[in-house]
């Protein structure tokens, strides 16, 4: 076999740097486990000053979803996980889409056959059997065909798959950065299919070829692939290639027994954003699903994660996704934002329910920032600014402020002309008016402010108190609502 082409492929491989890859299949949404894999892969590369690659693994044509590649690009961009090489940016070891690399795999499979680490199998198998390779090795006559017989049947046009030739005896040991050394007996491994009849590689074979040709130094994937790692090792050894560092991450679970699953209603990254979570909060929380930093710090920016992320902190134990913990992170991120940044973020959510252009969304946002955990809470909280809800007079009765229907009627009767006389409509003058009224009546401030807030907002729980609500509503609208409240009480 002429090795010139193989030598040219070897010469393209970058050396002397950490190189990692995120290699999703374009099958729809980005689930939380996928996002964590992308994040850890990015962090390993960035922590070491290396390169982060994006590779699209689309060889399983039956599972492809239209538009899924765009979801991958969009998610990585939103999460600030920039890639140095990929289908959209190019690079020295392209193409970066597996189906565009199709000519490579057959050549490497034939090279493996040449070296005795693979063989052609002419047996009739179903496609599912081809994909899994589950069969009794000793009962497969093709494993024992002579090379001449195999070549003759292939030349005659007989269809075949190419299977890996696993050693019959002995053991295979591989090292994982999380789980340490793992040894398996070769007799427990099947002769997996490397190339299918249609000329496309299986996932396991394409992965090894692409990782080597792209110079990948750290392979990050789910722990469900631990059982395949011995066969990967044997492929690397069959080619005489260096073996990358394996990083197998334990699964993200819904609870102690069940993995997260879209089928069971568990949220994807896109779902979480639609549910009002911030990208930075999601990333921060996802980083801690199976990785523990040193010290007590929990809130990390992406730059901080890049500086402190080490594989020694990754756990062997499955991580349980806790939505309440994510809410805590989200609230922390919201409260840490600048008022201007939060106002810009909150405005579209405020405008979902507050259509009145006279209401300043930035003023409303200022009331919300310390009271919001997820953005989806906002529309319902502030809808009263747009339209006074229909409310029951029972709301005017409040034990703590010692208010009831009668005292509330007296307060509104007194406060309406005072507000009408105000020339300056701002927090200071609104507050001063109500405080003076309370003093004159010999009451605590709350006994005046409670009925004003109920009449202005029409609900018991509001972001902000009577002063802020009246100021945002404006003088005319506040007076209109207070008069309606007085009518209810009369």
PDB file of C-alpha atoms in Angstrom, residues 161-330:
ATOM      1  CA  UNK A 161     -18.659  -4.229   6.225  1.00  0.00           C
ATOM      2  CA  UNK A 162     -15.257  -3.746   7.799  1.00  0.00           C
ATOM      3  CA  UNK A 163     -14.955  -4.948  11.377  1.00  0.00           C
ATOM      4  CA  UNK A 164     -12.284  -4.305  13.962  1.00  0.00           C
ATOM      5  CA  UNK A 165     -10.218  -7.399  14.761  1.00  0.00           C
ATOM      6  CA  UNK A 166     -10.082  -7.546  18.573  1.00  0.00           C
ATOM      7  CA  UNK A 167      -7.303  -9.774  20.017  1.00  0.00           C
ATOM      8  CA  UNK A 168      -8.745 -13.073  21.218  1.00  0.00           C
ATOM      9  CA  UNK A 169      -6.641 -13.264  24.342  1.00  0.00           C
ATOM     10  CA  UNK A 170      -5.229 -10.896  26.951  1.00  0.00           C
ATOM     11  CA  UNK A 171      -6.445  -7.583  28.294  1.00  0.00           C
ATOM     12  CA  UNK A 172      -6.608  -3.941  27.227  1.00  0.00           C
ATOM     13  CA  UNK A 173      -5.903  -1.139  29.720  1.00  0.00           C
ATOM     14  CA  UNK A 174      -6.742   2.488  29.152  1.00  0.00           C
ATOM     15  CA  UNK A 175      -6.317   5.557  31.355  1.00  0.00           C
ATOM     16  CA  UNK A 176      -9.038   8.085  32.020  1.00  0.00           C
ATOM     17  CA  UNK A 177      -8.304  11.450  33.646  1.00  0.00           C
ATOM     18  CA  UNK A 178     -11.327  11.060  35.943  1.00  0.00           C
ATOM     19  CA  UNK A 179     -11.645   7.300  36.509  1.00  0.00           C
ATOM     20  CA  UNK A 180      -7.956   6.329  36.384  1.00  0.00           C
ATOM     21  CA  UNK A 181      -6.716   3.057  34.854  1.00  0.00           C
ATOM     22  CA  UNK A 182      -9.368   0.602  33.663  1.00  0.00           C
ATOM     23  CA  UNK A 183      -8.543  -2.903  32.418  1.00  0.00           C
ATOM     24  CA  UNK A 184     -10.902  -5.165  30.470  1.00  0.00           C
ATOM     25  CA  UNK A 185     -10.516  -8.667  29.103  1.00  0.00           C
ATOM     26  CA  UNK A 186     -10.377  -8.673  25.309  1.00  0.00           C
ATOM     27  CA  UNK A 187     -12.787 -11.613  25.129  1.00  0.00           C
ATOM     28  CA  UNK A 188     -15.525  -9.290  26.439  1.00  0.00           C
ATOM     29  CA  UNK A 189     -15.110  -6.897  23.480  1.00  0.00           C
ATOM     30  CA  UNK A 190     -16.942  -7.373  20.175  1.00  0.00           C
ATOM     31  CA  UNK A 191     -15.513  -6.970  16.699  1.00  0.00           C
ATOM     32  CA  UNK A 192     -17.334  -3.692  16.133  1.00  0.00           C
ATOM     33  CA  UNK A 193     -18.231  -2.479  12.660  1.00  0.00           C
ATOM     34  CA  UNK A 194     -15.930   0.310  11.455  1.00  0.00           C
ATOM     35  CA  UNK A 195     -17.313   0.847   7.930  1.00  0.00           C
ATOM     36  CA  UNK A 196     -20.910   0.074   6.952  1.00  0.00           C
ATOM     37  CA  UNK A 197     -22.054  -1.324   3.611  1.00  0.00           C
ATOM     38  CA  UNK A 198     -23.046   2.140   2.422  1.00  0.00           C
ATOM     39  CA  UNK A 199     -19.448   3.318   2.745  1.00  0.00           C
ATOM     40  CA  UNK A 200     -20.103   5.523   5.757  1.00  0.00           C
ATOM     41  CA  UNK A 201     -18.130   4.995   8.947  1.00  0.00           C
ATOM     42  CA  UNK A 202     -19.684   4.148  12.280  1.00  0.00           C
ATOM     43  CA  UNK A 203     -19.535   6.792  14.987  1.00  0.00           C
ATOM     44  CA  UNK A 204     -16.790   4.966  16.895  1.00  0.00           C
ATOM     45  CA  UNK A 205     -14.454   4.694  13.904  1.00  0.00           C
ATOM     46  CA  UNK A 206     -14.952   8.194  12.485  1.00  0.00           C
ATOM     47  CA  UNK A 207     -14.345   9.613  15.954  1.00  0.00           C
ATOM     48  CA  UNK A 208     -10.914   8.035  16.273  1.00  0.00           C
ATOM     49  CA  UNK A 209      -9.824   8.968  12.743  1.00  0.00           C
ATOM     50  CA  UNK A 210     -10.978  12.578  13.075  1.00  0.00           C
ATOM     51  CA  UNK A 211      -9.565  13.066  16.570  1.00  0.00           C
ATOM     52  CA  UNK A 212      -6.150  11.889  15.404  1.00  0.00           C
ATOM     53  CA  UNK A 213      -6.106  13.845  12.143  1.00  0.00           C
ATOM     54  CA  UNK A 214      -7.201  17.003  13.955  1.00  0.00           C
ATOM     55  CA  UNK A 215      -4.491  16.624  16.586  1.00  0.00           C
ATOM     56  CA  UNK A 216      -6.963  16.343  19.467  1.00  0.00           C
ATOM     57  CA  UNK A 217      -5.106  15.969  22.769  1.00  0.00           C
ATOM     58  CA  UNK A 218      -8.079  15.721  25.178  1.00  0.00           C
ATOM     59  CA  UNK A 219     -11.280  13.841  24.327  1.00  0.00           C
ATOM     60  CA  UNK A 220     -14.192  14.896  26.542  1.00  0.00           C
ATOM     61  CA  UNK A 221     -17.351  12.779  26.416  1.00  0.00           C
ATOM     62  CA  UNK A 222     -19.984  11.124  28.594  1.00  0.00           C
ATOM     63  CA  UNK A 223     -19.133   8.191  30.840  1.00  0.00           C
ATOM     64  CA  UNK A 224     -21.492   6.005  28.768  1.00  0.00           C
ATOM     65  CA  UNK A 225     -18.560   5.761  26.327  1.00  0.00           C
ATOM     66  CA  UNK A 226     -16.226   4.201  28.901  1.00  0.00           C
ATOM     67  CA  UNK A 227     -17.180   0.755  27.586  1.00  0.00           C
ATOM     68  CA  UNK A 228     -16.037   1.774  24.084  1.00  0.00           C
ATOM     69  CA  UNK A 229     -12.702   3.212  25.219  1.00  0.00           C
ATOM     70  CA  UNK A 230     -10.775  -0.118  25.092  1.00  0.00           C
ATOM     71  CA  UNK A 231     -11.745  -0.500  21.425  1.00  0.00           C
ATOM     72  CA  UNK A 232     -10.649   3.086  20.746  1.00  0.00           C
ATOM     73  CA  UNK A 233      -7.316   2.275  22.368  1.00  0.00           C
ATOM     74  CA  UNK A 234      -6.855  -0.785  20.195  1.00  0.00           C
ATOM     75  CA  UNK A 235      -7.581   1.299  17.095  1.00  0.00           C
ATOM     76  CA  UNK A 236      -4.965   3.889  18.059  1.00  0.00           C
ATOM     77  CA  UNK A 237      -2.478   1.113  18.733  1.00  0.00           C
ATOM     78  CA  UNK A 238      -3.347  -0.576  15.431  1.00  0.00           C
ATOM     79  CA  UNK A 239      -2.465   2.616  13.569  1.00  0.00           C
ATOM     80  CA  UNK A 240       0.561   3.292  15.757  1.00  0.00           C
ATOM     81  CA  UNK A 241      -0.872   6.628  16.898  1.00  0.00           C
ATOM     82  CA  UNK A 242      -0.505   8.379  20.273  1.00  0.00           C
ATOM     83  CA  UNK A 243      -3.565   8.011  22.496  1.00  0.00           C
ATOM     84  CA  UNK A 244      -5.220  11.276  23.618  1.00  0.00           C
ATOM     85  CA  UNK A 245      -6.187  11.999  27.208  1.00  0.00           C
ATOM     86  CA  UNK A 246      -9.670  10.632  27.876  1.00  0.00           C
ATOM     87  CA  UNK A 247     -12.045  12.674  30.047  1.00  0.00           C
ATOM     88  CA  UNK A 248     -15.263  10.743  30.688  1.00  0.00           C
ATOM     89  CA  UNK A 249     -17.844  12.860  32.537  1.00  0.00           C
ATOM     90  CA  UNK A 250     -20.567  11.244  34.626  1.00  0.00           C
ATOM     91  CA  UNK A 251     -24.140  11.962  33.542  1.00  0.00           C
ATOM     92  CA  UNK A 252     -26.372  14.858  34.549  1.00  0.00           C
ATOM     93  CA  UNK A 253     -29.379  13.360  36.323  1.00  0.00           C
ATOM     94  CA  UNK A 254     -32.928  14.540  36.974  1.00  0.00           C
ATOM     95  CA  UNK A 255     -32.879  12.600  40.262  1.00  0.00           C
ATOM     96  CA  UNK A 256     -30.980   9.719  41.854  1.00  0.00           C
ATOM     97  CA  UNK A 257     -32.368   7.181  39.367  1.00  0.00           C
ATOM     98  CA  UNK A 258     -33.042   8.988  36.087  1.00  0.00           C
ATOM     99  CA  UNK A 259     -30.932  10.825  33.555  1.00  0.00           C
ATOM    100  CA  UNK A 260     -32.208  14.129  32.249  1.00  0.00           C
ATOM    101  CA  UNK A 261     -34.257  13.584  29.122  1.00  0.00           C
ATOM    102  CA  UNK A 262     -36.145  15.863  26.754  1.00  0.00           C
ATOM    103  CA  UNK A 263     -38.731  13.093  26.436  1.00  0.00           C
ATOM    104  CA  UNK A 264     -39.506  13.450  30.136  1.00  0.00           C
ATOM    105  CA  UNK A 265     -39.849  17.223  29.947  1.00  0.00           C
ATOM    106  CA  UNK A 266     -36.384  18.154  31.201  1.00  0.00           C
ATOM    107  CA  UNK A 267     -35.242  21.521  29.823  1.00  0.00           C
ATOM    108  CA  UNK A 268     -32.684  22.048  27.088  1.00  0.00           C
ATOM    109  CA  UNK A 269     -30.463  25.141  27.028  1.00  0.00           C
ATOM    110  CA  UNK A 270     -32.973  26.876  24.744  1.00  0.00           C
ATOM    111  CA  UNK A 271     -35.807  25.970  27.123  1.00  0.00           C
ATOM    112  CA  UNK A 272     -33.961  27.486  30.083  1.00  0.00           C
ATOM    113  CA  UNK A 273     -33.383  30.750  28.220  1.00  0.00           C
ATOM    114  CA  UNK A 274     -37.058  30.839  27.205  1.00  0.00           C
ATOM    115  CA  UNK A 275     -37.959  30.238  30.867  1.00  0.00           C
ATOM    116  CA  UNK A 276     -36.162  33.447  31.828  1.00  0.00           C
ATOM    117  CA  UNK A 277     -32.720  32.216  32.879  1.00  0.00           C
ATOM    118  CA  UNK A 278     -29.605  34.170  31.922  1.00  0.00           C
ATOM    119  CA  UNK A 279     -26.949  32.505  29.768  1.00  0.00           C
ATOM    120  CA  UNK A 280     -24.165  33.423  32.196  1.00  0.00           C
ATOM    121  CA  UNK A 281     -26.082  31.972  35.147  1.00  0.00           C
ATOM    122  CA  UNK A 282     -26.811  28.761  33.221  1.00  0.00           C
ATOM    123  CA  UNK A 283     -23.140  28.389  32.259  1.00  0.00           C
ATOM    124  CA  UNK A 284     -21.980  29.026  35.825  1.00  0.00           C
ATOM    125  CA  UNK A 285     -24.400  26.438  37.206  1.00  0.00           C
ATOM    126  CA  UNK A 286     -23.652  23.872  34.485  1.00  0.00           C
ATOM    127  CA  UNK A 287     -19.914  24.204  35.235  1.00  0.00           C
ATOM    128  CA  UNK A 288     -20.617  23.046  38.791  1.00  0.00           C
ATOM    129  CA  UNK A 289     -22.604  19.986  37.687  1.00  0.00           C
ATOM    130  CA  UNK A 290     -19.834  17.502  38.385  1.00  0.00           C
ATOM    131  CA  UNK A 291     -16.922  19.896  38.954  1.00  0.00           C
ATOM    132  CA  UNK A 292     -15.892  21.409  42.287  1.00  0.00           C
ATOM    133  CA  UNK A 293     -13.610  24.431  42.505  1.00  0.00           C
ATOM    134  CA  UNK A 294     -11.198  24.859  45.356  1.00  0.00           C
ATOM    135  CA  UNK A 295     -12.505  27.114  48.125  1.00  0.00           C
ATOM    136  CA  UNK A 296     -16.009  28.389  48.841  1.00  0.00           C
ATOM    137  CA  UNK A 297     -16.622  30.529  45.745  1.00  0.00           C
ATOM    138  CA  UNK A 298     -19.661  29.527  43.659  1.00  0.00           C
ATOM    139  CA  UNK A 299     -20.263  32.493  41.374  1.00  0.00           C
ATOM    140  CA  UNK A 300     -17.756  32.548  38.507  1.00  0.00           C
ATOM    141  CA  UNK A 301     -17.528  34.562  35.337  1.00  0.00           C
ATOM    142  CA  UNK A 302     -16.382  32.666  32.259  1.00  0.00           C
ATOM    143  CA  UNK A 303     -12.950  34.295  32.557  1.00  0.00           C
ATOM    144  CA  UNK A 304     -12.725  33.194  36.185  1.00  0.00           C
ATOM    145  CA  UNK A 305     -13.732  29.643  35.237  1.00  0.00           C
ATOM    146  CA  UNK A 306     -11.075  29.642  32.535  1.00  0.00           C
ATOM    147  CA  UNK A 307      -8.439  30.572  35.119  1.00  0.00           C
ATOM    148  CA  UNK A 308      -9.394  28.007  37.806  1.00  0.00           C
ATOM    149  CA  UNK A 309     -10.779  25.015  35.891  1.00  0.00           C
ATOM    150  CA  UNK A 310      -8.789  21.841  36.515  1.00  0.00           C
ATOM    151  CA  UNK A 311      -9.682  18.248  35.714  1.00  0.00           C
ATOM    152  CA  UNK A 312      -8.772  17.206  39.263  1.00  0.00           C
ATOM    153  CA  UNK A 313     -12.006  18.869  40.382  1.00  0.00           C
ATOM    154  CA  UNK A 314     -14.242  16.730  38.136  1.00  0.00           C
ATOM    155  CA  UNK A 315     -16.207  14.091  40.054  1.00  0.00           C
ATOM    156  CA  UNK A 316     -16.858  10.451  39.179  1.00  0.00           C
ATOM    157  CA  UNK A 317     -20.342  10.724  40.688  1.00  0.00           C
ATOM    158  CA  UNK A 318     -23.384  11.709  38.642  1.00  0.00           C
ATOM    159  CA  UNK A 319     -24.580  15.297  39.100  1.00  0.00           C
ATOM    160  CA  UNK A 320     -28.216  16.049  39.898  1.00  0.00           C
ATOM    161  CA  UNK A 321     -29.759  19.016  38.118  1.00  0.00           C
ATOM    162  CA  UNK A 322     -31.529  21.187  40.703  1.00  0.00           C
ATOM    163  CA  UNK A 323     -33.716  23.892  39.152  1.00  0.00           C
ATOM    164  CA  UNK A 324     -34.031  25.698  42.505  1.00  0.00           C
ATOM    165  CA  UNK A 325     -30.247  25.992  42.706  1.00  0.00           C
ATOM    166  CA  UNK A 326     -30.242  27.424  39.194  1.00  0.00           C
ATOM    167  CA  UNK A 327     -32.890  29.960  40.284  1.00  0.00           C
ATOM    168  CA  UNK A 328     -30.566  31.018  43.102  1.00  0.00           C
ATOM    169  CA  UNK A 329     -27.710  31.516  40.628  1.00  0.00           C
ATOM    170  CA  UNK A 330     -29.981  33.407  38.251  1.00  0.00           C
TER     171      UNK A 330
END
